PDB file of C-alpha atoms in Angstrom:
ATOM      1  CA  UNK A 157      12.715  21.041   7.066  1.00 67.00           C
ATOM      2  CA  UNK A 158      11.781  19.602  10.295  1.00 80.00           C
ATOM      3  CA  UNK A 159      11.437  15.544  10.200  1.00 93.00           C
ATOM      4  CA  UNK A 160       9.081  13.530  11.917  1.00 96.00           C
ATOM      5  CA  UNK A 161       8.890  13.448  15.633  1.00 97.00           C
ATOM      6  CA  UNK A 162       7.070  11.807  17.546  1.00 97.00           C
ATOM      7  CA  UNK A 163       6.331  11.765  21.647  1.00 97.00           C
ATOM      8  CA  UNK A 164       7.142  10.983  24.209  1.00 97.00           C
ATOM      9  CA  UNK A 165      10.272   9.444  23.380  1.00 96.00           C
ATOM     10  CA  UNK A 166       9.945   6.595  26.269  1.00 97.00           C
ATOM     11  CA  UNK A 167       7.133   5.385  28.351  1.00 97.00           C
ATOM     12  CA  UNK A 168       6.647   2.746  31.178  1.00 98.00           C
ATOM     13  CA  UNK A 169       3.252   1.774  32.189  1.00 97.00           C
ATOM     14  CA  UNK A 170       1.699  -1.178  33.874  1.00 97.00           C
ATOM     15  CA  UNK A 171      -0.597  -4.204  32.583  1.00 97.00           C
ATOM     16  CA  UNK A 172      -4.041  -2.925  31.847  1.00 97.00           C
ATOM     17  CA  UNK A 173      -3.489   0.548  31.041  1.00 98.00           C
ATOM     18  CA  UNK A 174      -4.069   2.107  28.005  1.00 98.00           C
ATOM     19  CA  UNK A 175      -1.711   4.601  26.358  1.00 98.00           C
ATOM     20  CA  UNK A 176      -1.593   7.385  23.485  1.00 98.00           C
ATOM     21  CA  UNK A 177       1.697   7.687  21.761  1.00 98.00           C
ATOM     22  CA  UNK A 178       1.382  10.825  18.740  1.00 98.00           C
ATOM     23  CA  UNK A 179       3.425  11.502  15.345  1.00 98.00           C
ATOM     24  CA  UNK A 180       3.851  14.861  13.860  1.00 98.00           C
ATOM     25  CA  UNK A 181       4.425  14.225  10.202  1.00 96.00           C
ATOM     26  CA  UNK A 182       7.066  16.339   8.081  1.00 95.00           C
ATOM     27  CA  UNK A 183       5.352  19.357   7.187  1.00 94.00           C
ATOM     28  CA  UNK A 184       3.454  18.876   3.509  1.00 91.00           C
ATOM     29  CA  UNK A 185       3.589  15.007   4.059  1.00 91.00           C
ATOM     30  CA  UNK A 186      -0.552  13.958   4.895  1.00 91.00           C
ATOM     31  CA  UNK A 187       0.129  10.042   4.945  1.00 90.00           C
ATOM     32  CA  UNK A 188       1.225   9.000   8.034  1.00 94.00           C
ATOM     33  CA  UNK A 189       1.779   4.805   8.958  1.00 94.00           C
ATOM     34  CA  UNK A 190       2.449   3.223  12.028  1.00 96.00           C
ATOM     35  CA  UNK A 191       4.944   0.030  12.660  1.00 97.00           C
ATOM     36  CA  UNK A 192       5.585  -1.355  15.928  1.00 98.00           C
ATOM     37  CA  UNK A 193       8.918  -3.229  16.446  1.00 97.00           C
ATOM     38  CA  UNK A 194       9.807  -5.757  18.832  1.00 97.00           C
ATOM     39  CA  UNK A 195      12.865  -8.518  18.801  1.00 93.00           C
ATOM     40  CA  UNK A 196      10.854 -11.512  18.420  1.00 92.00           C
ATOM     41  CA  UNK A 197       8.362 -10.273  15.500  1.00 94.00           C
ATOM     42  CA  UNK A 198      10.336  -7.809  13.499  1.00 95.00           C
ATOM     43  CA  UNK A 199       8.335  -4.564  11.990  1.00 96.00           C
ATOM     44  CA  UNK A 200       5.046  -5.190  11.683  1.00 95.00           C
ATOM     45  CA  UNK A 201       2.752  -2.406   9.883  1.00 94.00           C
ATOM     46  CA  UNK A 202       0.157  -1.210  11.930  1.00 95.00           C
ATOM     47  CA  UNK A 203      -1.851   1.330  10.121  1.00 91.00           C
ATOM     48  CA  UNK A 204      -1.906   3.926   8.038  1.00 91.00           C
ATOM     49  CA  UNK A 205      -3.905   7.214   7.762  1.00 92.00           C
ATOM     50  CA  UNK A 206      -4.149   9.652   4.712  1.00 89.00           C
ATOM     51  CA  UNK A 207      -6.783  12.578   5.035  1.00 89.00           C
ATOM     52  CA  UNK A 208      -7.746  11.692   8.412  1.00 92.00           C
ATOM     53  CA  UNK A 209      -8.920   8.366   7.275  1.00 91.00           C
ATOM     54  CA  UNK A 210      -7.554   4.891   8.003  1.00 90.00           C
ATOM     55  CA  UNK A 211      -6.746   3.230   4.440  1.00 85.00           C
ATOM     56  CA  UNK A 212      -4.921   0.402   5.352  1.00 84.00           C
ATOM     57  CA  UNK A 213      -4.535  -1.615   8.735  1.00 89.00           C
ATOM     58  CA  UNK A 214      -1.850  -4.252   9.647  1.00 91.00           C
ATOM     59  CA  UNK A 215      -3.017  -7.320  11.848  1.00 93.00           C
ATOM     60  CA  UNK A 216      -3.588  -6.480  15.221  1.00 96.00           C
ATOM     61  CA  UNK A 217      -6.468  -6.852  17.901  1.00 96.00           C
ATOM     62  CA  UNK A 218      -8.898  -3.949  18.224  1.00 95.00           C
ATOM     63  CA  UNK A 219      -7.102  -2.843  20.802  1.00 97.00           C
ATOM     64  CA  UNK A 220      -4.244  -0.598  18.990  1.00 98.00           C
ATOM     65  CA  UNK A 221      -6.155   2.170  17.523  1.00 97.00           C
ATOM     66  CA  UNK A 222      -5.367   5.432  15.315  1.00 97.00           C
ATOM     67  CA  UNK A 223      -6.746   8.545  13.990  1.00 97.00           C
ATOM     68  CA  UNK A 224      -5.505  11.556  12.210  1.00 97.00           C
ATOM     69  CA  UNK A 225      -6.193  15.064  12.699  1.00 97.00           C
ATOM     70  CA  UNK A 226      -6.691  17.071   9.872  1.00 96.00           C
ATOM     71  CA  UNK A 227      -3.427  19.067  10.148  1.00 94.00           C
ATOM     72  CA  UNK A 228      -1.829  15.209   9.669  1.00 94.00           C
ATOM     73  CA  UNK A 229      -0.537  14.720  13.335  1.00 97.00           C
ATOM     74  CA  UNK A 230      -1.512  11.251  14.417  1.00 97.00           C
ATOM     75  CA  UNK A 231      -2.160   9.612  17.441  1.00 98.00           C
ATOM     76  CA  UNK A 232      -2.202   5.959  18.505  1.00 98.00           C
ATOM     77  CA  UNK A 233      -3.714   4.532  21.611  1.00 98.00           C
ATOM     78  CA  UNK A 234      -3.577   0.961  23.021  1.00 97.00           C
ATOM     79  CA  UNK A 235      -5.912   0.277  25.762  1.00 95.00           C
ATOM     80  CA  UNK A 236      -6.084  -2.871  28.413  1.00 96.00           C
ATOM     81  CA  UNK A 237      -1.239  -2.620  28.298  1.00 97.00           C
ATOM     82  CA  UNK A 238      -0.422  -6.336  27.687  1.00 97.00           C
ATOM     83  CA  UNK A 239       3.412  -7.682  28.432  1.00 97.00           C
ATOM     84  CA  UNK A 240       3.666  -8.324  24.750  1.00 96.00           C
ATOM     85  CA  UNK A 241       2.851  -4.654  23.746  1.00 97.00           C
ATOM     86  CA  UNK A 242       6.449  -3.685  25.100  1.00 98.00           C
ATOM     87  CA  UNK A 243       8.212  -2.587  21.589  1.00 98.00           C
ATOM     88  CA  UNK A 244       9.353   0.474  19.666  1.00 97.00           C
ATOM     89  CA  UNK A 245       6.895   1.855  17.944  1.00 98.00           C
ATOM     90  CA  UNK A 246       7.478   3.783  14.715  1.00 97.00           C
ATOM     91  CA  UNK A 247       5.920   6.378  12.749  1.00 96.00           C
ATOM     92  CA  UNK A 248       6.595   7.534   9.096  1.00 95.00           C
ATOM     93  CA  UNK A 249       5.281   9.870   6.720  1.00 94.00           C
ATOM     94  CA  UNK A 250       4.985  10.336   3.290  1.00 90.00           C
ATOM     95  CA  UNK A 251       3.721  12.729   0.757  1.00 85.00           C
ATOM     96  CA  UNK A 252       0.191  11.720  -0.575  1.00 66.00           C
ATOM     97  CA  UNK A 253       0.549  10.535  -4.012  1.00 48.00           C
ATOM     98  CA  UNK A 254       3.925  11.509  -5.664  1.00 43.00           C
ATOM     99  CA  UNK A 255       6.652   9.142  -3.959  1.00 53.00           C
ATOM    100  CA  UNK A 256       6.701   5.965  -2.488  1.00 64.00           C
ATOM    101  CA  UNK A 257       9.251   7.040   0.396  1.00 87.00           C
ATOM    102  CA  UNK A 258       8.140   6.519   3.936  1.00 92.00           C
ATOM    103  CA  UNK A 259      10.245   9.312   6.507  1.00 94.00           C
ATOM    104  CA  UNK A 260      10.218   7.645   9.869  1.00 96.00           C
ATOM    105  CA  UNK A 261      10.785   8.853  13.131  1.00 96.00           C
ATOM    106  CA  UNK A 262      12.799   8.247  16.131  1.00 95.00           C
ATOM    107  CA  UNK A 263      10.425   6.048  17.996  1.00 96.00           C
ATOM    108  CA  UNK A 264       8.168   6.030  21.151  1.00 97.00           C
ATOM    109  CA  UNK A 265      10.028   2.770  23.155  1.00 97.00           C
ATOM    110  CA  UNK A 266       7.328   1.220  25.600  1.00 98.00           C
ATOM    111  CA  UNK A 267       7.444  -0.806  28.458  1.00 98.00           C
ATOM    112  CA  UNK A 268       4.589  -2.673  29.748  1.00 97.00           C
ATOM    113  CA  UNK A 269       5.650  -3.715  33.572  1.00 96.00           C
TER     114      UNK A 269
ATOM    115  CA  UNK B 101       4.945 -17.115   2.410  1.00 72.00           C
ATOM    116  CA  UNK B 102       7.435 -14.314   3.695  1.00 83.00           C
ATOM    117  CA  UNK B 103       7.353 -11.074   1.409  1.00 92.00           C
ATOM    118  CA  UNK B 104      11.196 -10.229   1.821  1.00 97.00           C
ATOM    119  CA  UNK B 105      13.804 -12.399   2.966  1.00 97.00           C
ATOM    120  CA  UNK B 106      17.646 -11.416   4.375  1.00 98.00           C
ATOM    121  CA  UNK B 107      19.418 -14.038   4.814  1.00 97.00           C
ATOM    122  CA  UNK B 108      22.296 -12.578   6.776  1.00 97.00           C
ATOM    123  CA  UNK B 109      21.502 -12.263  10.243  1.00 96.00           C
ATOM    124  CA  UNK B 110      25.042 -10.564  10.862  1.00 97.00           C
ATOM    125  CA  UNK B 111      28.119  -9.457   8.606  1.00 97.00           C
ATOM    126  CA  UNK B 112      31.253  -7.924   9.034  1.00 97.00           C
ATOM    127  CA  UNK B 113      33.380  -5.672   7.084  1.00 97.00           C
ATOM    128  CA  UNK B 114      36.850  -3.795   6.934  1.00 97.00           C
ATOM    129  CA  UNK B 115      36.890   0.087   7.095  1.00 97.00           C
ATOM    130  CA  UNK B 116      37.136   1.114   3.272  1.00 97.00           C
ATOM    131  CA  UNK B 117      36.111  -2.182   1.847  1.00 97.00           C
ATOM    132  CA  UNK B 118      32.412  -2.954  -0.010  1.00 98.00           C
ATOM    133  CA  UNK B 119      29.776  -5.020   1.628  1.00 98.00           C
ATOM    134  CA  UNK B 120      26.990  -6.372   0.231  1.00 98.00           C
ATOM    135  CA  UNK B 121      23.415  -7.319   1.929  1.00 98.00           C
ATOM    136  CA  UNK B 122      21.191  -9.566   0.441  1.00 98.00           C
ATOM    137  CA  UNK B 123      17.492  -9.505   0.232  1.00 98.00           C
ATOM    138  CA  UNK B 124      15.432 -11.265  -2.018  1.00 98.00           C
ATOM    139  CA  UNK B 125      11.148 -10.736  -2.233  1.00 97.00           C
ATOM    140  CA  UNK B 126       8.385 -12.424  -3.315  1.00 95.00           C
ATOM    141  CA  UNK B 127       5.726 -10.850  -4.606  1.00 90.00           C
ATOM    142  CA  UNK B 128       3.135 -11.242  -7.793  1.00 87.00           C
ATOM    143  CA  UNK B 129       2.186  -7.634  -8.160  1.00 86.00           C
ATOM    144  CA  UNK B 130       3.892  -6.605 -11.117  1.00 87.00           C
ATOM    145  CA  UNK B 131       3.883  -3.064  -9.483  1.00 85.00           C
ATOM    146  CA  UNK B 132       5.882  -2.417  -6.214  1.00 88.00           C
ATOM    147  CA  UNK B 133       8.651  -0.834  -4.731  1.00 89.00           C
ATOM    148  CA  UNK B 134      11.706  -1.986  -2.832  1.00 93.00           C
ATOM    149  CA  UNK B 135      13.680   0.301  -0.439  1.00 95.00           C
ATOM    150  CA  UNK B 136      16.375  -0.324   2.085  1.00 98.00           C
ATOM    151  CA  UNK B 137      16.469   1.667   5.692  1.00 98.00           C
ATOM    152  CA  UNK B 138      18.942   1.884   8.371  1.00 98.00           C
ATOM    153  CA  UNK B 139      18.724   1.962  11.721  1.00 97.00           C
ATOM    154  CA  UNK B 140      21.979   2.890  14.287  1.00 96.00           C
ATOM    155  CA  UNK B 141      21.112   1.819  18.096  1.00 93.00           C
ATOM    156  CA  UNK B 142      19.559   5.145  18.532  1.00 90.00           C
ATOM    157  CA  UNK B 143      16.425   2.823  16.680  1.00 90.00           C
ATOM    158  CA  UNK B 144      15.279   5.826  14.369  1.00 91.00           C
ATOM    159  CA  UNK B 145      14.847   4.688  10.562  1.00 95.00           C
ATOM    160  CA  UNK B 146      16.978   6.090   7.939  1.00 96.00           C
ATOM    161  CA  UNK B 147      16.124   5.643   4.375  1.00 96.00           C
ATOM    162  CA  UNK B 148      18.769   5.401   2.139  1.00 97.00           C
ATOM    163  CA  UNK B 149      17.462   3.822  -1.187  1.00 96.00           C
ATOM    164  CA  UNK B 150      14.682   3.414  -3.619  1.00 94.00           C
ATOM    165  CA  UNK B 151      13.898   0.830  -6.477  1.00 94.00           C
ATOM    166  CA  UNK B 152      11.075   0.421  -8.540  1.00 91.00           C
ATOM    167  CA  UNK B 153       9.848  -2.368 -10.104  1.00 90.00           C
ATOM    168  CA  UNK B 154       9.691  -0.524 -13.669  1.00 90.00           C
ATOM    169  CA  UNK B 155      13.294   1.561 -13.203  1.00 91.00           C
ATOM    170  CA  UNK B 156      15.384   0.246 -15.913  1.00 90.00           C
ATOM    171  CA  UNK B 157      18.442   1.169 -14.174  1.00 95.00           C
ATOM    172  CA  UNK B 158      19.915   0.222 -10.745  1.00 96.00           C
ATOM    173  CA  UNK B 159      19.331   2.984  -8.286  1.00 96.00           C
ATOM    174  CA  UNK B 160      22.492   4.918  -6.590  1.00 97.00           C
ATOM    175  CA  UNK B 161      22.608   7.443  -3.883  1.00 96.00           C
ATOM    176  CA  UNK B 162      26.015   8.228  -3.112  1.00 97.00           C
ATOM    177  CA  UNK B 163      28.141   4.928  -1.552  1.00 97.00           C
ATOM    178  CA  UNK B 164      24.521   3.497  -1.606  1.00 98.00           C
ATOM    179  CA  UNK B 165      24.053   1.210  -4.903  1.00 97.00           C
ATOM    180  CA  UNK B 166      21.296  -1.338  -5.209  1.00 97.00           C
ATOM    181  CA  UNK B 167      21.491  -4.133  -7.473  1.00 97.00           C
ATOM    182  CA  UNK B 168      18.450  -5.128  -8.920  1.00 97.00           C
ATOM    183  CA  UNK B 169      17.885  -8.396 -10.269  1.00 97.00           C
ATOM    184  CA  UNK B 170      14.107  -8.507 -11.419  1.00 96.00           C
ATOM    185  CA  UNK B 171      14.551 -12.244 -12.465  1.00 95.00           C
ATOM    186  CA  UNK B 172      15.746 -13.161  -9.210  1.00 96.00           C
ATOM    187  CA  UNK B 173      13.655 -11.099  -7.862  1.00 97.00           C
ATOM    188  CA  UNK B 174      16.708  -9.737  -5.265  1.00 97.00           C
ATOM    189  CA  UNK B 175      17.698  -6.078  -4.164  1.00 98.00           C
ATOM    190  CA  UNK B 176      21.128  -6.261  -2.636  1.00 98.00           C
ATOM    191  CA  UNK B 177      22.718  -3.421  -0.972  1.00 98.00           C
ATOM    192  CA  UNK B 178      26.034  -2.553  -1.929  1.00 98.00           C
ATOM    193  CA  UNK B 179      27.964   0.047   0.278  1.00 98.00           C
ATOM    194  CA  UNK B 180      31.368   1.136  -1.263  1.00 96.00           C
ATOM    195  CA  UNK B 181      34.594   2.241   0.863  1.00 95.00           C
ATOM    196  CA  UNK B 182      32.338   0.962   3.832  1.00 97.00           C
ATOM    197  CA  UNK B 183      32.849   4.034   7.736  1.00 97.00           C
ATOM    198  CA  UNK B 184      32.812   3.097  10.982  1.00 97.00           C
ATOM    199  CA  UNK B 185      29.323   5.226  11.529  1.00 96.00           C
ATOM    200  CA  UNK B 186      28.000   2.335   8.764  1.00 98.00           C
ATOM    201  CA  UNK B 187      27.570   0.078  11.810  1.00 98.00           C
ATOM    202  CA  UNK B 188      24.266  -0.527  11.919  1.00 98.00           C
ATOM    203  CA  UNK B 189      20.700  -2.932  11.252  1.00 98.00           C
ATOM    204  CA  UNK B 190      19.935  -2.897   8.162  1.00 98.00           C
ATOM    205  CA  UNK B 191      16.414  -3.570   6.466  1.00 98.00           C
ATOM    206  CA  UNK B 192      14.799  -3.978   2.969  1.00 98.00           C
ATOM    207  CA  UNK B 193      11.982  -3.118   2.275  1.00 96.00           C
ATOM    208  CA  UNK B 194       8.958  -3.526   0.030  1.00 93.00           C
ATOM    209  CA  UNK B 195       5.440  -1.594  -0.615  1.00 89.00           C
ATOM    210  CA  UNK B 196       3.170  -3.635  -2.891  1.00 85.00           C
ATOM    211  CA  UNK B 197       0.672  -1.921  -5.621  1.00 74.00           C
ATOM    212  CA  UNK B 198       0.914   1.069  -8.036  1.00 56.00           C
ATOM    213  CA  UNK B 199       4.448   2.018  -7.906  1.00 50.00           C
ATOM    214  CA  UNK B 200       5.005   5.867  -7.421  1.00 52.00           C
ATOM    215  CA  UNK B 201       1.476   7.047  -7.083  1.00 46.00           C
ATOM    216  CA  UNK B 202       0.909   4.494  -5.415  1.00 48.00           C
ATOM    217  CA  UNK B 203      -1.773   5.135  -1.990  1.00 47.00           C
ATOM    218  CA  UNK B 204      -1.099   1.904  -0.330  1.00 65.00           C
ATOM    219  CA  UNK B 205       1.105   2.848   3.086  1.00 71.00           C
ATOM    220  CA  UNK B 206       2.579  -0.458   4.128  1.00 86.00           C
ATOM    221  CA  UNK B 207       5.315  -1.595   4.049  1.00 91.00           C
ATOM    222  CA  UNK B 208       7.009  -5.385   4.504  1.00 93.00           C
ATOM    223  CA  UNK B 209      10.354  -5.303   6.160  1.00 96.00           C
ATOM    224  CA  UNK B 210      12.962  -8.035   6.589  1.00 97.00           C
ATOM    225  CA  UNK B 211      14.365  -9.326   9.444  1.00 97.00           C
ATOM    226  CA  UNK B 212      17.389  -7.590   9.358  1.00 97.00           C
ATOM    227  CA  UNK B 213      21.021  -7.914   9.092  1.00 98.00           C
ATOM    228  CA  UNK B 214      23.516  -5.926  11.540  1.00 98.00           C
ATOM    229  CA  UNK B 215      26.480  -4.891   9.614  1.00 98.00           C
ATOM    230  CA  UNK B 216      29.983  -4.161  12.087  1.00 98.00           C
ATOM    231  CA  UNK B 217      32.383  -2.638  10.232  1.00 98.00           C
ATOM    232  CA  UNK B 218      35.333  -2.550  12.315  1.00 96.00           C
ATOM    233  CA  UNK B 219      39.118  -0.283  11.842  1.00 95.00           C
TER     234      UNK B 219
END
C-alpha cells in the first residue's frame, strides 16, 4: 500500500506570494492533519480535516488555509509568503475512527526568499 | 504549560548497546495516547510506537519497547542492540481525548532528541 505523498517535494518563493502545497492520504485513511516544522518552534499542528471538513485547527493567522476534497487529498495554501513561513511542512493521515496512528509524509520544504 | 517534555537534546550510543529517550507529558485528560516517531535527515516521519493511556501492558514493536510509567506520567523509548541506520531525531508524541476512537487529529510533539549511534 502506497503511503502518503505529498507535492512538490521543495519550493522557493518570494515574500508576498501565496502558495498551495497538497497531501494524498494512504488510500482508505479520510483524516488527514497538517504540521509545519521549523528549528526554532518545533512541530506545530496546523489543521486537520476528516470528511472534507476542518475539525480541529492549530494556532496560526488566517493566512494558512486547508480544505479536503472528498476523495481525502488535501491541499494547503498560504497567501501574502512571510520570512518566517520558511519550514517543512508535514502531512499525515489516519483512518477515521479505529486507530489513533497518524502516517506522515515526506514533507513539502519551503523557502520564503 | 508544555504538553510533552524531552529532556535530552542529544545522546549517544554504541552499535549493539540499548538507549533510552526520555519523555515525560502533562496532561489531565484521563484519555490520550502517546506515540514516538522518527525522523532520519531525509525529514519524513516514521512511527514506530503506540501507548495508550488504558493499555495495561508496555507496548513493544520489535527493538522498539516503551516504558510506561502512568504515575510519572513518562513514556521512555527503549531501543535494544541499538544500528547505525538508528541515527536519527527522535520525537514523542501525544493526542489528547478518547483514546482509540478517538476524532481529535492533533498531535503535541516534543522537542526532540537526536540519537548518534556510532561503530
Amino acid at each position: 500500500k502506497a503511503g502518503v505523498t505529498q507535492t512538490p517535494r521543495y519550493l522557493i518563493k518570494t515574500r508576498g506570494q501565496q502558495v498551495t502545497l497538497s497531501c494524498s492520504p494512504i488510500s482508505g485513511h479520510r483524516s488527514v492533519s497538517w504540521y509545519q516544522q521549523t528549528p526554532g518552534q518545533g512541530l506545530q499542528f496546523l489543521f486537520e480535516y476528516f470528511s472534507e471538513t476542518q475539525r480541529n485547527k492549530g494556532n496560526f493567522p488566517g493566512r494558512f488555509s486547508g480544505r479536503q476534497f472528498s476523495n481525502s487529498r488535501s491541499e494547503m495554501n498560504v497567501s501574502t509568503l512571510e520570512l518566517g513561513d520558511s519550514a517543512l511542512y508535514l502531512c499525515a493521515s489516519s483512518l477515521s475512527a479505529k486507530t489513533d496512528t497518524q502516517y506522515f509524509g515526506p514533507g513539502t520544504r519551503l523557502t520564503v526568499l | 504549560a508544555q504538553k510533552i517534555t524531552q529532556t535530552q537534546p542529544g545522546m549517544f550510543v554504541q552499535e549493539k548497546e540499548a538507549v533510552t529517550l526520555d519523555c515525560t507529558y502533562d496532561t489531565s485528560d484521563p484519555s490520550y495516547g502517546l506515540f514516538w516517531y522518527k525522523q532520519p535527515s531525509s525529514g519524513e516521519m516514521i512511527f514506530l510506537i503506540y501507548q495508550g493511556s488504558y493499555d495495561q501492558q508496555n507496548a513493544t514493536e520489535g527493538r522498539y519497547s516503551l516504558n510506561f510509567q502512568k504515575a510519572r506520567k513518562s513514556a521512555n523509548l527503549v531501543i535494544s542492540a541499538s544500528q547505525l541506520g538508528d541515527s536519527a531525531m527522535y520525537f514523542c508524541a501525544m493526542r489528547e481525548g478518547g483514546g482509540r476512537g478517538s476524532t481529535l487529529g492533533r498531535l503535541y510533539f516534543g522537542r526532540g532528541t537526536q540519537l548518534t549511534v556510532w561503530p
